Amino acid sequence: MKAVKVPKERGEEVRRLIEKLGLKDKRRRIRYEDGHVIIPVLDKFQNQIDGVEVFHDSSPVFVERKNFREILEGVAGFYPRFADIKLFGRVAIIKLPDSLLPYKDRIAMEIMRNYKVSAVWLDKGKLGMERKPRVELLAGRGSVVLHKENGCVFKFDVTKVMYSQGNQYEKIRIARLVEEGEIVLDMFAGIGYFTIPIAKHSKARRIISVEINPDSYEFLIENLKLNETRNVLPILGDSSKVSPSDFADRVLMGHLKAHHLIPKAIEAIRDEGWIHYHESVPVKILERPIKRLERTAESMGAKIIEIGMRKVKNYAPNVYHVVVDARIRKLSK
Ligand SMILES: C[S@@+](CC[C@H](N)C(=O)[O-])C[C@H]1O[C@@H](n2cnc3c(N)ncnc32)[C@H](O)[C@@H]1O
């Protein structure tokens, strides 16, 4: 099998040339040896490039692209329903049920070999109201990632802040609902999950984004810069204390366990406006979030004039993550 050997400094230039000529052998990996780059080429490669050495490669490394399911089946012999892999930039985060934990290190090594990642972390759940991740490094290194989604860039540290990929459609849906000139309050801004898509894809006048966790807030600020947003006012603080009253056209409650803050969201609405309220709810009592909103609105002399609920994703067996869109009118106004 043919390969070419070039000094490291010329590696990138020669790789590009070989790819342009369509002569790179994609079944094998590029590797590095003694200050040189070894680039696998097809047999029809005839030394068309000056200054490179063509040789017979007796120790090729093949690209094995096994998917997550194949890896688990290969290592443990089975693929359970709640195993999951998420890729953020060059970092993989995996969720394994207890039955797979004895195999976690071997699974991580296989992921390193088969995916383009520099680290594999085990997701062990989230802690408290701040949803701080509990993670364990299984292989490689690195935890700060750049993740692209819906035309936005999110930088964050997987050991410090959570990132939910299952809400991808919800984030863009909300951004599309925002009308020109609106003032939006994001009560649980995190690193900008909702704030940034709204800032980039709507004509909101202002987005006020409140986040309590200083680690998330730091990334929120960085992400606002990375995405070149101009109409966001970030606030480090507790939504139950810092949100003013009677100013917002739309309030986002993107936290699954924040029903105690529904009164704060209603207070923030100007005369009439939307609340997008998230909750994790057992399927048996699916009406609970709607009832909570209705009850609270009534007790505050407000009225819900339009309401709808949609499932965002499965949260746990028989538990849904839902979002309720409620249009509230303050009757006393
Ligand atoms: C569940 S995360 C947001 C998830 C996000 N909606 C998504 O779709 O991925 C909730 C965020 O709210 C923040 N938070 C929790 N309680 C808060 C409070 N009282 N005021 C402001 N932020 C809060 C947490 O620190 C966390 O960053």
PDB file of C-alpha atoms in Angstrom, residues 36-330:
ATOM      1  CA  HIS A  36       7.115  13.574   9.317  1.00  0.00           C
ATOM      2  CA  VAL A  37       3.543  13.179   8.154  1.00  0.00           C
ATOM      3  CA  ILE A  38       2.579   9.906   6.497  1.00  0.00           C
ATOM      4  CA  ILE A  39      -0.262  10.417   4.023  1.00  0.00           C
ATOM      5  CA  PRO A  40      -1.925   7.299   2.570  1.00  0.00           C
ATOM      6  CA  VAL A  41      -2.321   7.470  -1.233  1.00  0.00           C
ATOM      7  CA  LEU A  42      -3.973   5.314  -3.877  1.00  0.00           C
ATOM      8  CA  ASP A  43      -1.803   2.875  -5.851  1.00  0.00           C
ATOM      9  CA  LYS A  44      -2.146   4.984  -8.986  1.00  0.00           C
ATOM     10  CA  PHE A  45      -0.250   7.834  -7.285  1.00  0.00           C
ATOM     11  CA  GLN A  46       2.929   8.455  -9.324  1.00  0.00           C
ATOM     12  CA  ASN A  47       5.170  10.855  -7.539  1.00  0.00           C
ATOM     13  CA  GLN A  48       3.515  13.972  -9.000  1.00  0.00           C
ATOM     14  CA  ILE A  49       4.649  16.311  -6.205  1.00  0.00           C
ATOM     15  CA  ASP A  50       8.179  17.608  -5.730  1.00  0.00           C
ATOM     16  CA  GLY A  51      10.054  16.815  -2.557  1.00  0.00           C
ATOM     17  CA  VAL A  52       7.906  13.971  -1.256  1.00  0.00           C
ATOM     18  CA  GLU A  53       9.007  10.393  -0.694  1.00  0.00           C
ATOM     19  CA  VAL A  54       6.705   7.610  -1.880  1.00  0.00           C
ATOM     20  CA  PHE A  55       7.068   4.282  -0.078  1.00  0.00           C
ATOM     21  CA  HIS A  56       5.342   0.998   0.610  1.00  0.00           C
ATOM     22  CA  ASP A  57       3.475   1.401   3.908  1.00  0.00           C
ATOM     23  CA  SER A  58       3.830  -1.804   5.876  1.00  0.00           C
ATOM     24  CA  SER A  59       2.007  -0.553   8.994  1.00  0.00           C
ATOM     25  CA  PRO A  60      -1.160   1.185   7.782  1.00  0.00           C
ATOM     26  CA  VAL A  61      -3.791   2.354  10.278  1.00  0.00           C
ATOM     27  CA  PHE A  62      -7.302   1.907   8.968  1.00  0.00           C
ATOM     28  CA  VAL A  63     -10.255   4.221   9.570  1.00  0.00           C
ATOM     29  CA  GLU A  64     -12.845   2.070  11.287  1.00  0.00           C
ATOM     30  CA  ARG A  65     -16.078   3.983  11.517  1.00  0.00           C
ATOM     31  CA  LYS A  66     -18.207   1.966  13.869  1.00  0.00           C
ATOM     32  CA  ASN A  67     -21.304   3.734  15.157  1.00  0.00           C
ATOM     33  CA  PHE A  68     -22.239   3.887  18.852  1.00  0.00           C
ATOM     34  CA  ARG A  69     -24.549   0.909  18.617  1.00  0.00           C
ATOM     35  CA  GLU A  70     -21.867  -1.229  16.939  1.00  0.00           C
ATOM     36  CA  ILE A  71     -19.359  -0.188  19.595  1.00  0.00           C
ATOM     37  CA  LEU A  72     -21.657  -1.194  22.471  1.00  0.00           C
ATOM     38  CA  GLU A  73     -22.596  -4.455  20.790  1.00  0.00           C
ATOM     39  CA  GLY A  74     -18.926  -5.173  20.098  1.00  0.00           C
ATOM     40  CA  VAL A  75     -17.782  -4.452  23.657  1.00  0.00           C
ATOM     41  CA  ALA A  76     -20.734  -5.604  25.780  1.00  0.00           C
ATOM     42  CA  GLY A  77     -22.753  -7.753  23.406  1.00  0.00           C
ATOM     43  CA  PHE A  78     -25.932  -5.684  23.660  1.00  0.00           C
ATOM     44  CA  TYR A  79     -27.391  -2.215  23.045  1.00  0.00           C
ATOM     45  CA  PRO A  80     -29.749  -0.975  25.748  1.00  0.00           C
ATOM     46  CA  ARG A  81     -32.472   1.583  25.054  1.00  0.00           C
ATOM     47  CA  PHE A  82     -31.230   4.393  27.270  1.00  0.00           C
ATOM     48  CA  ALA A  83     -27.591   4.435  26.159  1.00  0.00           C
ATOM     49  CA  ASP A  84     -26.776   7.645  24.342  1.00  0.00           C
ATOM     50  CA  ILE A  85     -23.881   9.572  22.785  1.00  0.00           C
ATOM     51  CA  LYS A  86     -23.733  13.318  22.167  1.00  0.00           C
ATOM     52  CA  LEU A  87     -20.997  15.033  20.212  1.00  0.00           C
ATOM     53  CA  PHE A  88     -20.058  18.621  20.941  1.00  0.00           C
ATOM     54  CA  GLY A  89     -17.169  19.803  18.800  1.00  0.00           C
ATOM     55  CA  ARG A  90     -14.418  17.277  19.518  1.00  0.00           C
ATOM     56  CA  VAL A  91     -15.879  16.022  22.790  1.00  0.00           C
ATOM     57  CA  ALA A  92     -18.206  13.042  23.237  1.00  0.00           C
ATOM     58  CA  ILE A  93     -20.554  12.742  26.199  1.00  0.00           C
ATOM     59  CA  ILE A  94     -22.064   9.346  26.798  1.00  0.00           C
ATOM     60  CA  LYS A  95     -24.903   8.123  28.975  1.00  0.00           C
ATOM     61  CA  LEU A  96     -24.777   4.494  29.999  1.00  0.00           C
ATOM     62  CA  PRO A  97     -27.305   2.495  31.999  1.00  0.00           C
ATOM     63  CA  ASP A  98     -25.930   0.639  35.056  1.00  0.00           C
ATOM     64  CA  SER A  99     -25.675  -2.589  33.064  1.00  0.00           C
ATOM     65  CA  LEU A 100     -22.983  -1.003  30.848  1.00  0.00           C
ATOM     66  CA  LEU A 101     -20.924   0.728  33.531  1.00  0.00           C
ATOM     67  CA  PRO A 102     -18.478  -2.181  33.944  1.00  0.00           C
ATOM     68  CA  TYR A 103     -17.535  -1.668  30.273  1.00  0.00           C
ATOM     69  CA  LYS A 104     -17.250   2.134  30.400  1.00  0.00           C
ATOM     70  CA  ASP A 105     -13.464   2.378  29.844  1.00  0.00           C
ATOM     71  CA  ARG A 106     -13.415  -0.021  26.920  1.00  0.00           C
ATOM     72  CA  ILE A 107     -16.391   1.728  25.354  1.00  0.00           C
ATOM     73  CA  ALA A 108     -14.577   5.076  25.726  1.00  0.00           C
ATOM     74  CA  MET A 109     -11.423   3.717  24.045  1.00  0.00           C
ATOM     75  CA  GLU A 110     -13.495   2.418  21.130  1.00  0.00           C
ATOM     76  CA  ILE A 111     -15.159   5.823  20.769  1.00  0.00           C
ATOM     77  CA  MET A 112     -11.729   7.490  20.671  1.00  0.00           C
ATOM     78  CA  ARG A 113     -10.734   5.127  17.867  1.00  0.00           C
ATOM     79  CA  ASN A 114     -13.897   5.497  15.823  1.00  0.00           C
ATOM     80  CA  TYR A 115     -14.978   9.113  16.232  1.00  0.00           C
ATOM     81  CA  LYS A 116     -13.018  12.324  15.652  1.00  0.00           C
ATOM     82  CA  VAL A 117     -12.959  13.244  19.330  1.00  0.00           C
ATOM     83  CA  SER A 118     -10.249  14.202  21.779  1.00  0.00           C
ATOM     84  CA  ALA A 119     -12.148  13.285  24.961  1.00  0.00           C
ATOM     85  CA  VAL A 120     -14.954  11.043  26.140  1.00  0.00           C
ATOM     86  CA  TRP A 121     -16.958  12.010  29.243  1.00  0.00           C
ATOM     87  CA  LEU A 122     -19.529   9.968  31.113  1.00  0.00           C
ATOM     88  CA  ASP A 123     -22.739  11.875  31.932  1.00  0.00           C
ATOM     89  CA  LYS A 124     -23.813  11.015  35.483  1.00  0.00           C
ATOM     90  CA  GLY A 125     -26.795  13.372  35.720  1.00  0.00           C
ATOM     91  CA  LYS A 126     -27.429  16.989  36.654  1.00  0.00           C
ATOM     92  CA  LEU A 127     -27.474  18.575  40.097  1.00  0.00           C
ATOM     93  CA  GLY A 128     -29.877  21.078  41.629  1.00  0.00           C
ATOM     94  CA  MET A 129     -31.644  24.132  40.219  1.00  0.00           C
ATOM     95  CA  GLU A 130     -28.500  25.173  38.361  1.00  0.00           C
ATOM     96  CA  ARG A 131     -28.516  21.809  36.541  1.00  0.00           C
ATOM     97  CA  LYS A 132     -24.767  21.429  37.079  1.00  0.00           C
ATOM     98  CA  PRO A 133     -23.456  18.409  35.229  1.00  0.00           C
ATOM     99  CA  ARG A 134     -21.800  15.528  37.037  1.00  0.00           C
ATOM    100  CA  VAL A 135     -19.343  14.050  34.575  1.00  0.00           C
ATOM    101  CA  GLU A 136     -16.392  11.674  34.667  1.00  0.00           C
ATOM    102  CA  LEU A 137     -13.510  11.737  32.202  1.00  0.00           C
ATOM    103  CA  LEU A 138     -13.160   8.286  30.642  1.00  0.00           C
ATOM    104  CA  ALA A 139     -10.580   8.912  27.907  1.00  0.00           C
ATOM    105  CA  GLY A 140      -8.531  11.707  26.341  1.00  0.00           C
ATOM    106  CA  ARG A 141      -8.621  15.295  27.555  1.00  0.00           C
ATOM    107  CA  GLY A 142     -10.358  18.624  27.035  1.00  0.00           C
ATOM    108  CA  SER A 143     -13.746  19.901  28.156  1.00  0.00           C
ATOM    109  CA  VAL A 144     -14.316  23.305  26.523  1.00  0.00           C
ATOM    110  CA  VAL A 145     -16.231  22.918  23.288  1.00  0.00           C
ATOM    111  CA  LEU A 146     -17.562  24.996  20.416  1.00  0.00           C
ATOM    112  CA  HIS A 147     -20.935  23.687  19.353  1.00  0.00           C
ATOM    113  CA  LYS A 148     -22.845  24.911  16.291  1.00  0.00           C
ATOM    114  CA  GLU A 149     -26.616  24.708  16.109  1.00  0.00           C
ATOM    115  CA  ASN A 150     -29.323  26.592  14.189  1.00  0.00           C
ATOM    116  CA  GLY A 151     -26.711  28.985  12.765  1.00  0.00           C
ATOM    117  CA  CYS A 152     -25.483  29.915  16.274  1.00  0.00           C
ATOM    118  CA  VAL A 153     -22.234  29.077  18.052  1.00  0.00           C
ATOM    119  CA  PHE A 154     -22.159  27.998  21.692  1.00  0.00           C
ATOM    120  CA  LYS A 155     -18.955  27.783  23.667  1.00  0.00           C
ATOM    121  CA  PHE A 156     -19.114  26.012  27.004  1.00  0.00           C
ATOM    122  CA  ASP A 157     -17.311  23.692  29.365  1.00  0.00           C
ATOM    123  CA  VAL A 158     -18.999  20.286  29.557  1.00  0.00           C
ATOM    124  CA  THR A 159     -17.822  19.873  33.155  1.00  0.00           C
ATOM    125  CA  LYS A 160     -19.478  23.123  34.265  1.00  0.00           C
ATOM    126  CA  VAL A 161     -22.681  23.670  32.341  1.00  0.00           C
ATOM    127  CA  MET A 162     -25.351  21.472  30.840  1.00  0.00           C
ATOM    128  CA  TYR A 163     -26.400  21.516  27.207  1.00  0.00           C
ATOM    129  CA  SER A 164     -29.598  19.943  26.033  1.00  0.00           C
ATOM    130  CA  GLN A 165     -29.537  18.916  22.373  1.00  0.00           C
ATOM    131  CA  GLY A 166     -33.064  17.523  22.476  1.00  0.00           C
ATOM    132  CA  ASN A 167     -34.473  21.068  22.517  1.00  0.00           C
ATOM    133  CA  GLN A 168     -32.979  22.035  19.164  1.00  0.00           C
ATOM    134  CA  TYR A 169     -36.317  22.516  17.368  1.00  0.00           C
ATOM    135  CA  GLU A 170     -37.842  24.288  20.385  1.00  0.00           C
ATOM    136  CA  LYS A 171     -35.080  26.895  20.347  1.00  0.00           C
ATOM    137  CA  ILE A 172     -35.637  27.817  16.725  1.00  0.00           C
ATOM    138  CA  ARG A 173     -39.451  27.607  17.104  1.00  0.00           C
ATOM    139  CA  ILE A 174     -39.381  30.248  19.833  1.00  0.00           C
ATOM    140  CA  ALA A 175     -37.008  32.454  17.849  1.00  0.00           C
ATOM    141  CA  ARG A 176     -39.522  32.376  14.949  1.00  0.00           C
ATOM    142  CA  LEU A 177     -42.431  33.321  17.207  1.00  0.00           C
ATOM    143  CA  VAL A 178     -40.767  36.519  18.394  1.00  0.00           C
ATOM    144  CA  GLU A 179     -42.164  39.524  16.545  1.00  0.00           C
ATOM    145  CA  GLU A 180     -40.418  42.714  15.570  1.00  0.00           C
ATOM    146  CA  GLY A 181     -39.925  45.111  18.455  1.00  0.00           C
ATOM    147  CA  GLU A 182     -40.684  42.645  21.250  1.00  0.00           C
ATOM    148  CA  ILE A 183     -39.053  42.776  24.648  1.00  0.00           C
ATOM    149  CA  VAL A 184     -38.214  39.247  25.771  1.00  0.00           C
ATOM    150  CA  LEU A 185     -37.262  38.042  29.238  1.00  0.00           C
ATOM    151  CA  ASP A 186     -35.243  34.806  29.397  1.00  0.00           C
ATOM    152  CA  MET A 187     -35.510  33.847  33.074  1.00  0.00           C
ATOM    153  CA  PHE A 188     -33.054  30.914  32.900  1.00  0.00           C
ATOM    154  CA  ALA A 189     -30.618  31.973  30.231  1.00  0.00           C
ATOM    155  CA  GLY A 190     -27.811  29.457  30.811  1.00  0.00           C
ATOM    156  CA  ILE A 191     -25.144  29.941  28.154  1.00  0.00           C
ATOM    157  CA  GLY A 192     -27.707  31.487  25.794  1.00  0.00           C
ATOM    158  CA  TYR A 193     -29.649  28.413  24.614  1.00  0.00           C
ATOM    159  CA  PHE A 194     -32.747  30.494  23.744  1.00  0.00           C
ATOM    160  CA  THR A 195     -31.336  34.000  23.970  1.00  0.00           C
ATOM    161  CA  ILE A 196     -28.836  33.599  21.141  1.00  0.00           C
ATOM    162  CA  PRO A 197     -31.188  32.052  18.534  1.00  0.00           C
ATOM    163  CA  ILE A 198     -33.707  34.828  19.325  1.00  0.00           C
ATOM    164  CA  ALA A 199     -31.023  37.512  19.043  1.00  0.00           C
ATOM    165  CA  LYS A 200     -29.798  36.084  15.731  1.00  0.00           C
ATOM    166  CA  HIS A 201     -33.033  35.059  14.062  1.00  0.00           C
ATOM    167  CA  SER A 202     -35.669  37.570  15.213  1.00  0.00           C
ATOM    168  CA  LYS A 203     -36.153  41.320  15.297  1.00  0.00           C
ATOM    169  CA  ALA A 204     -36.662  41.551  19.051  1.00  0.00           C
ATOM    170  CA  ARG A 205     -36.013  45.015  20.454  1.00  0.00           C
ATOM    171  CA  ARG A 206     -34.385  43.726  23.610  1.00  0.00           C
ATOM    172  CA  ILE A 207     -33.706  40.397  25.281  1.00  0.00           C
ATOM    173  CA  ILE A 208     -33.089  40.443  29.005  1.00  0.00           C
ATOM    174  CA  SER A 209     -31.253  37.273  29.962  1.00  0.00           C
ATOM    175  CA  VAL A 210     -30.941  36.291  33.593  1.00  0.00           C
ATOM    176  CA  GLU A 211     -28.589  33.547  34.750  1.00  0.00           C
ATOM    177  CA  ILE A 212     -27.737  32.590  38.316  1.00  0.00           C
ATOM    178  CA  ASN A 213     -24.669  30.383  37.799  1.00  0.00           C
ATOM    179  CA  PRO A 214     -21.455  32.435  37.314  1.00  0.00           C
ATOM    180  CA  ASP A 215     -19.874  29.685  35.159  1.00  0.00           C
ATOM    181  CA  SER A 216     -22.814  29.683  32.763  1.00  0.00           C
ATOM    182  CA  TYR A 217     -22.974  33.486  32.853  1.00  0.00           C
ATOM    183  CA  GLU A 218     -19.324  33.726  31.816  1.00  0.00           C
ATOM    184  CA  PHE A 219     -20.019  31.576  28.758  1.00  0.00           C
ATOM    185  CA  LEU A 220     -23.224  33.510  28.059  1.00  0.00           C
ATOM    186  CA  ILE A 221     -21.163  36.694  27.807  1.00  0.00           C
ATOM    187  CA  GLU A 222     -18.613  34.996  25.561  1.00  0.00           C
ATOM    188  CA  ASN A 223     -21.339  33.529  23.352  1.00  0.00           C
ATOM    189  CA  LEU A 224     -23.006  36.923  22.939  1.00  0.00           C
ATOM    190  CA  LYS A 225     -19.679  38.194  21.576  1.00  0.00           C
ATOM    191  CA  LEU A 226     -19.042  35.128  19.401  1.00  0.00           C
ATOM    192  CA  ASN A 227     -22.493  35.503  17.834  1.00  0.00           C
ATOM    193  CA  GLU A 228     -22.172  39.283  17.507  1.00  0.00           C
ATOM    194  CA  THR A 229     -25.495  39.992  19.196  1.00  0.00           C
ATOM    195  CA  ARG A 230     -26.362  43.597  19.989  1.00  0.00           C
ATOM    196  CA  ASN A 231     -29.737  43.622  21.675  1.00  0.00           C
ATOM    197  CA  VAL A 232     -29.138  41.401  24.715  1.00  0.00           C
ATOM    198  CA  LEU A 233     -28.894  42.620  28.280  1.00  0.00           C
ATOM    199  CA  PRO A 234     -27.277  39.831  30.330  1.00  0.00           C
ATOM    200  CA  ILE A 235     -27.837  39.850  34.087  1.00  0.00           C
ATOM    201  CA  LEU A 236     -26.005  37.666  36.588  1.00  0.00           C
ATOM    202  CA  GLY A 237     -28.585  36.958  39.264  1.00  0.00           C
ATOM    203  CA  ASP A 238     -31.645  35.142  40.525  1.00  0.00           C
ATOM    204  CA  SER A 239     -34.799  35.520  38.425  1.00  0.00           C
ATOM    205  CA  SER A 240     -36.941  35.423  41.518  1.00  0.00           C
ATOM    206  CA  LYS A 241     -35.256  38.628  42.669  1.00  0.00           C
ATOM    207  CA  VAL A 242     -33.934  40.608  39.719  1.00  0.00           C
ATOM    208  CA  SER A 243     -36.761  40.656  37.161  1.00  0.00           C
ATOM    209  CA  PRO A 244     -38.647  43.943  37.109  1.00  0.00           C
ATOM    210  CA  SER A 245     -42.432  44.083  36.514  1.00  0.00           C
ATOM    211  CA  ASP A 246     -44.706  45.025  33.612  1.00  0.00           C
ATOM    212  CA  PHE A 247     -42.209  45.257  30.765  1.00  0.00           C
ATOM    213  CA  ALA A 248     -42.042  42.038  28.723  1.00  0.00           C
ATOM    214  CA  ASP A 249     -43.978  40.908  25.652  1.00  0.00           C
ATOM    215  CA  ARG A 250     -42.695  37.368  26.072  1.00  0.00           C
ATOM    216  CA  VAL A 251     -41.182  35.411  28.958  1.00  0.00           C
ATOM    217  CA  LEU A 252     -39.206  32.200  28.617  1.00  0.00           C
ATOM    218  CA  MET A 253     -39.175  29.756  31.495  1.00  0.00           C
ATOM    219  CA  GLY A 254     -36.736  27.181  30.092  1.00  0.00           C
ATOM    220  CA  HIS A 255     -36.249  25.368  33.388  1.00  0.00           C
ATOM    221  CA  LEU A 256     -38.073  22.129  34.036  1.00  0.00           C
ATOM    222  CA  LYS A 257     -38.569  22.623  37.754  1.00  0.00           C
ATOM    223  CA  ALA A 258     -39.500  26.252  38.149  1.00  0.00           C
ATOM    224  CA  HIS A 259     -43.264  26.290  38.679  1.00  0.00           C
ATOM    225  CA  HIS A 260     -42.736  28.316  41.855  1.00  0.00           C
ATOM    226  CA  LEU A 261     -41.544  31.177  39.622  1.00  0.00           C
ATOM    227  CA  ILE A 262     -44.684  31.352  37.430  1.00  0.00           C
ATOM    228  CA  PRO A 263     -45.892  34.404  39.448  1.00  0.00           C
ATOM    229  CA  LYS A 264     -42.615  36.170  38.599  1.00  0.00           C
ATOM    230  CA  ALA A 265     -43.152  35.485  34.893  1.00  0.00           C
ATOM    231  CA  ILE A 266     -46.699  36.858  35.031  1.00  0.00           C
ATOM    232  CA  GLU A 267     -45.484  39.923  36.896  1.00  0.00           C
ATOM    233  CA  ALA A 268     -42.909  40.564  34.148  1.00  0.00           C
ATOM    234  CA  ILE A 269     -45.544  40.627  31.359  1.00  0.00           C
ATOM    235  CA  ARG A 270     -46.575  44.162  30.346  1.00  0.00           C
ATOM    236  CA  ASP A 271     -50.363  44.195  29.622  1.00  0.00           C
ATOM    237  CA  GLU A 272     -50.625  41.122  27.518  1.00  0.00           C
ATOM    238  CA  GLY A 273     -47.967  38.678  26.405  1.00  0.00           C
ATOM    239  CA  TRP A 274     -46.732  35.128  26.042  1.00  0.00           C
ATOM    240  CA  ILE A 275     -45.175  32.824  28.605  1.00  0.00           C
ATOM    241  CA  HIS A 276     -43.357  29.717  27.366  1.00  0.00           C
ATOM    242  CA  TYR A 277     -43.330  27.473  30.389  1.00  0.00           C
ATOM    243  CA  HIS A 278     -41.332  24.217  30.464  1.00  0.00           C
ATOM    244  CA  GLU A 279     -41.967  21.309  32.798  1.00  0.00           C
ATOM    245  CA  SER A 280     -41.087  17.639  33.133  1.00  0.00           C
ATOM    246  CA  VAL A 281     -44.379  15.870  33.703  1.00  0.00           C
ATOM    247  CA  PRO A 282     -45.468  12.234  34.112  1.00  0.00           C
ATOM    248  CA  VAL A 283     -47.758  11.253  31.216  1.00  0.00           C
ATOM    249  CA  LYS A 284     -50.494  10.297  33.708  1.00  0.00           C
ATOM    250  CA  ILE A 285     -50.889  13.938  34.806  1.00  0.00           C
ATOM    251  CA  LEU A 286     -50.107  15.701  31.561  1.00  0.00           C
ATOM    252  CA  GLU A 287     -52.525  18.558  32.329  1.00  0.00           C
ATOM    253  CA  ARG A 288     -50.534  19.632  35.414  1.00  0.00           C
ATOM    254  CA  PRO A 289     -48.485  22.433  33.769  1.00  0.00           C
ATOM    255  CA  ILE A 290     -51.607  23.960  32.186  1.00  0.00           C
ATOM    256  CA  LYS A 291     -53.460  23.830  35.505  1.00  0.00           C
ATOM    257  CA  ARG A 292     -50.520  25.422  37.279  1.00  0.00           C
ATOM    258  CA  LEU A 293     -50.491  28.323  34.857  1.00  0.00           C
ATOM    259  CA  GLU A 294     -54.269  28.776  34.966  1.00  0.00           C
ATOM    260  CA  ARG A 295     -54.426  28.650  38.746  1.00  0.00           C
ATOM    261  CA  THR A 296     -51.568  31.098  39.220  1.00  0.00           C
ATOM    262  CA  ALA A 297     -52.914  33.525  36.607  1.00  0.00           C
ATOM    263  CA  GLU A 298     -56.336  33.511  38.254  1.00  0.00           C
ATOM    264  CA  SER A 299     -54.877  34.116  41.703  1.00  0.00           C
ATOM    265  CA  MET A 300     -53.052  37.155  40.327  1.00  0.00           C
ATOM    266  CA  GLY A 301     -56.077  38.672  38.608  1.00  0.00           C
ATOM    267  CA  ALA A 302     -54.797  37.725  35.161  1.00  0.00           C
ATOM    268  CA  LYS A 303     -56.468  35.710  32.425  1.00  0.00           C
ATOM    269  CA  ILE A 304     -55.137  33.137  29.977  1.00  0.00           C
ATOM    270  CA  ILE A 305     -56.623  33.991  26.609  1.00  0.00           C
ATOM    271  CA  GLU A 306     -54.827  31.363  24.513  1.00  0.00           C
ATOM    272  CA  ILE A 307     -53.032  28.198  25.552  1.00  0.00           C
ATOM    273  CA  GLY A 308     -51.334  25.234  23.886  1.00  0.00           C
ATOM    274  CA  MET A 309     -48.915  22.549  24.916  1.00  0.00           C
ATOM    275  CA  ARG A 310     -46.333  20.570  22.958  1.00  0.00           C
ATOM    276  CA  LYS A 311     -44.046  17.715  23.844  1.00  0.00           C
ATOM    277  CA  VAL A 312     -40.385  18.681  23.525  1.00  0.00           C
ATOM    278  CA  LYS A 313     -38.921  15.232  24.174  1.00  0.00           C
ATOM    279  CA  ASN A 314     -39.015  12.121  26.322  1.00  0.00           C
ATOM    280  CA  TYR A 315     -37.453  13.021  29.641  1.00  0.00           C
ATOM    281  CA  ALA A 316     -37.501   9.625  31.380  1.00  0.00           C
ATOM    282  CA  PRO A 317     -39.646   6.498  31.045  1.00  0.00           C
ATOM    283  CA  ASN A 318     -43.260   7.783  31.054  1.00  0.00           C
ATOM    284  CA  VAL A 319     -42.159  11.346  31.752  1.00  0.00           C
ATOM    285  CA  TYR A 320     -42.289  14.060  29.089  1.00  0.00           C
ATOM    286  CA  HIS A 321     -40.545  17.374  28.792  1.00  0.00           C
ATOM    287  CA  VAL A 322     -43.344  19.703  27.641  1.00  0.00           C
ATOM    288  CA  VAL A 323     -43.650  23.389  26.889  1.00  0.00           C
ATOM    289  CA  VAL A 324     -46.858  25.352  27.385  1.00  0.00           C
ATOM    290  CA  ASP A 325     -47.400  28.513  25.345  1.00  0.00           C
ATOM    291  CA  ALA A 326     -49.811  30.715  27.267  1.00  0.00           C
ATOM    292  CA  ARG A 327     -51.037  34.165  26.278  1.00  0.00           C
ATOM    293  CA  ILE A 328     -51.780  36.122  29.409  1.00  0.00           C
ATOM    294  CA  ARG A 329     -53.848  39.274  29.799  1.00  0.00           C
ATOM    295  CA  LYS A 330     -53.554  41.268  32.971  1.00  0.00           C
TER     296      LYS A 330
END
